[in-house]
Short mmCIF file of C-alpha atoms in Angstrom, two decimals:
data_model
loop_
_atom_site.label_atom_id
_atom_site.label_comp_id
_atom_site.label_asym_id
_atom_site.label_seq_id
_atom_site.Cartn_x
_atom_site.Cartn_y
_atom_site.Cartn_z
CA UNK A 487 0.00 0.00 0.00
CA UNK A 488 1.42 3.26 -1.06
CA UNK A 489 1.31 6.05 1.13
CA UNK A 490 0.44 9.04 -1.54
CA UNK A 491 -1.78 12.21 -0.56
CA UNK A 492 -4.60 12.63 -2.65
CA UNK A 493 -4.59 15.60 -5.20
CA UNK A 494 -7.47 16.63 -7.09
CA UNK A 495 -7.95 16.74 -10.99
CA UNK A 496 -7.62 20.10 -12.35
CA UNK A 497 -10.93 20.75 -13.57
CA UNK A 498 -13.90 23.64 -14.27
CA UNK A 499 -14.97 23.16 -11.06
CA UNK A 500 -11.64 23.77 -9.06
CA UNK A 501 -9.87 26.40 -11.28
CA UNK A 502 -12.49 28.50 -12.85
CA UNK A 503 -13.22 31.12 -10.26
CA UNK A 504 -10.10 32.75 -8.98
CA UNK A 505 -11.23 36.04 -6.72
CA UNK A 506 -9.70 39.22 -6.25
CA UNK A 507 -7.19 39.31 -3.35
CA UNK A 508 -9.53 41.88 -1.81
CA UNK A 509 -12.33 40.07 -2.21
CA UNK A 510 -14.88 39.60 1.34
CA UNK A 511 -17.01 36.38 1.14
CA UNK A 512 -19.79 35.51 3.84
CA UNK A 513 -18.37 32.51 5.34
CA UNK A 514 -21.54 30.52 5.65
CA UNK A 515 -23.13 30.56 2.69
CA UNK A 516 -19.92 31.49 0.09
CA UNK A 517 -21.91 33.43 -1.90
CA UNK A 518 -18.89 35.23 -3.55
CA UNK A 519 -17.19 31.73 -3.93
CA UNK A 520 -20.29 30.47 -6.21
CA UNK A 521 -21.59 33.37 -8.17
CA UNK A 522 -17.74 35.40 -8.29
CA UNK A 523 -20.08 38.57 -7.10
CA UNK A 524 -18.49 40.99 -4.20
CA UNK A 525 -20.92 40.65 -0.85
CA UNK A 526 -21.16 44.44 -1.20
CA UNK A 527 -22.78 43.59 -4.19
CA UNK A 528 -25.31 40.87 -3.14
CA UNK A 529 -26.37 43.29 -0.73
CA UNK A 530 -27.15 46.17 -3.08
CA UNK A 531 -29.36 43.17 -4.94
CA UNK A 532 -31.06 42.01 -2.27
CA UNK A 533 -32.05 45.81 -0.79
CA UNK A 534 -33.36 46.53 -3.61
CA UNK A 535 -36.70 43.64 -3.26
CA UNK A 536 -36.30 43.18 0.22
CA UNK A 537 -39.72 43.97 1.75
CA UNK A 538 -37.93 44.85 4.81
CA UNK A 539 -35.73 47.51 3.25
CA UNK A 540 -38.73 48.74 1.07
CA UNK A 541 -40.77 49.69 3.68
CA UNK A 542 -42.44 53.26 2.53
CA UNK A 543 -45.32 55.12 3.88
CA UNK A 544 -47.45 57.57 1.54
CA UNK A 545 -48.56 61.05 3.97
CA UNK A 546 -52.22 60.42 4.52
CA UNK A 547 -52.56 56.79 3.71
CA UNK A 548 -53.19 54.03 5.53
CA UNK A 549 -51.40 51.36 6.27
CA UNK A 550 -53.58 47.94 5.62
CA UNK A 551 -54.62 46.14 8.70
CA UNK A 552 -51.71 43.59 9.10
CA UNK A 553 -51.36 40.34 11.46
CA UNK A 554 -48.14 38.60 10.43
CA UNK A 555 -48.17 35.41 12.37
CA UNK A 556 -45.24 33.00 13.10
CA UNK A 557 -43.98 30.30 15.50
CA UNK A 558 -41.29 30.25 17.66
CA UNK A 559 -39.53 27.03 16.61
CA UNK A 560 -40.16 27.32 13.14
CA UNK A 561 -37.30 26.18 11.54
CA UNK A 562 -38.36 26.98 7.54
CA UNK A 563 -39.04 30.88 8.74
CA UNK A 564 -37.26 31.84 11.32
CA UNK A 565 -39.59 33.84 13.54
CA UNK A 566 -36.69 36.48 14.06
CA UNK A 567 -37.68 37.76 10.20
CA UNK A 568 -41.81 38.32 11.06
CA UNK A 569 -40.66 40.38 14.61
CA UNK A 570 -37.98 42.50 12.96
CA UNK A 571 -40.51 43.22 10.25
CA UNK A 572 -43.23 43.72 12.55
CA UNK A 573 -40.82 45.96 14.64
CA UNK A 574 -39.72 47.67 11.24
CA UNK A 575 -43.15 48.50 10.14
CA UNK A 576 -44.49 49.50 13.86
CA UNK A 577 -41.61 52.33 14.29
CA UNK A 578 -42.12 53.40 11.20
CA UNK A 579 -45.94 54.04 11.40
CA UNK A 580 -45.23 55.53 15.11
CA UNK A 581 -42.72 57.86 13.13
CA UNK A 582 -43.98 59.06 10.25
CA UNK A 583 -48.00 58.16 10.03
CA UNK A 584 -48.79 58.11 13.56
CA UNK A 585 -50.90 61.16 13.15
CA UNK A 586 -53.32 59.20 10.89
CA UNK A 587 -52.85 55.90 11.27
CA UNK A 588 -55.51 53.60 12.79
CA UNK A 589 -55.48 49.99 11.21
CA UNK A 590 -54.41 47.71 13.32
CA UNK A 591 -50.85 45.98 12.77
CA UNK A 592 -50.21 42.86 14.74
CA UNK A 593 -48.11 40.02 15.11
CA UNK A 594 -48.70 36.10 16.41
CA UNK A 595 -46.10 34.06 17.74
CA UNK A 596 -47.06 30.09 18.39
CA UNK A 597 -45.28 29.46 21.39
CA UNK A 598 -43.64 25.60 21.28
CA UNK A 599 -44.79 25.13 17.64
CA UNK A 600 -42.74 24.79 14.02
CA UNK A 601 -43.86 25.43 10.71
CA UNK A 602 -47.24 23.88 11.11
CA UNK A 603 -47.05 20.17 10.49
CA UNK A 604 -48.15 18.28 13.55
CA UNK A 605 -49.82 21.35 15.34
CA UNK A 606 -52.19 19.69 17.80
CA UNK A 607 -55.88 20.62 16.73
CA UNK A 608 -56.40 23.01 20.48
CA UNK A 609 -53.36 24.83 18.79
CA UNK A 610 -55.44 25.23 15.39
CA UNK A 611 -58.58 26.19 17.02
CA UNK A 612 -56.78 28.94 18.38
CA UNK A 613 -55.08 30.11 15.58
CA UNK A 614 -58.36 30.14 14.01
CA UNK A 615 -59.86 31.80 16.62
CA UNK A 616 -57.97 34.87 16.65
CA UNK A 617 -57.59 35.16 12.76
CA UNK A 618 -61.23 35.62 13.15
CA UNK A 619 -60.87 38.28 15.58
CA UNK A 620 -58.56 40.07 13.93
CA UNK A 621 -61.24 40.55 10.74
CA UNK A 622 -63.94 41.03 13.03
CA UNK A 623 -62.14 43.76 14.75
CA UNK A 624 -60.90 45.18 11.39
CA UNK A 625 -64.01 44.83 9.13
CA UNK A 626 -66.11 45.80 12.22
CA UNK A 627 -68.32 42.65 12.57
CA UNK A 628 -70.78 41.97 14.97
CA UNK A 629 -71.06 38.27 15.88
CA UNK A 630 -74.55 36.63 15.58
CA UNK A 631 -75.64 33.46 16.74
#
């Protein structure tokens, strides 16, 4: 048995992308390793649809009524985006529309639940439950038996 150390082919996949020596890459994802783009770059791109960084307000307009709702051990969308957007669009209507504003904007966090899969049927009920509030309390409902 021959003690050699292994050394890869010289391919496409190995030599084609050779970055700039003052290149930044985002370490977890290697962004600039796959797609030879700057990170400075990526995050021009990705401000641009972001609807966190295109949050606008028009003077005198309303803001729909808005219930974002999430779960705290989702693992597909991490509840972390829905409360910074939340928290985003909340300072911003205090800020700048606070004078005319009156729609509610909410958010729902599902304490000891994921994405949804498996959520015991009390947990759905509830859900349900305050969905319903939230139009009743927006579209001024009364209830009826």
């Amino acid at each position: 048995m021959t003690d050699k150390t292994y050394k890869p082919p010289k391919n496409a996949l190995n030599t084609a992308y050779k970055p700039p020596k003052n290149a930044t890459f985002h370490l977890e994802t290697g962004i600039s390793q796959v797609t030879g783009l700057l990170i400075r770059d990526v995050i021009v791109n990705v401000t641009k649809y972001s609807p966190l960084h295109n949050l606008k307000v028009s003077p005198g307009v309303q803001w729909p009524a808005t219930l974002l709702m999430t779960a705290d051990h989702d693992d597909r969308v991490v509840p972390s985006h829905t409360l910074k957007y939340i928290a985003q669009l909340y300072h911003l209507l205090h800020t700048e529309a606070a004078e005319w504003q009156r729609k509610p904007v909410m958010a729902r966090v599902e304490v000891r639940a994921g994405h949804g899969a498996g959520k015991p049927t009390t947990k759905v009920i509830a859900e349900v439950v305050d969905m319903y509030c939230f139009l009743q309390r927006v579209l001024k409902m009364n209830w009826t038996d």
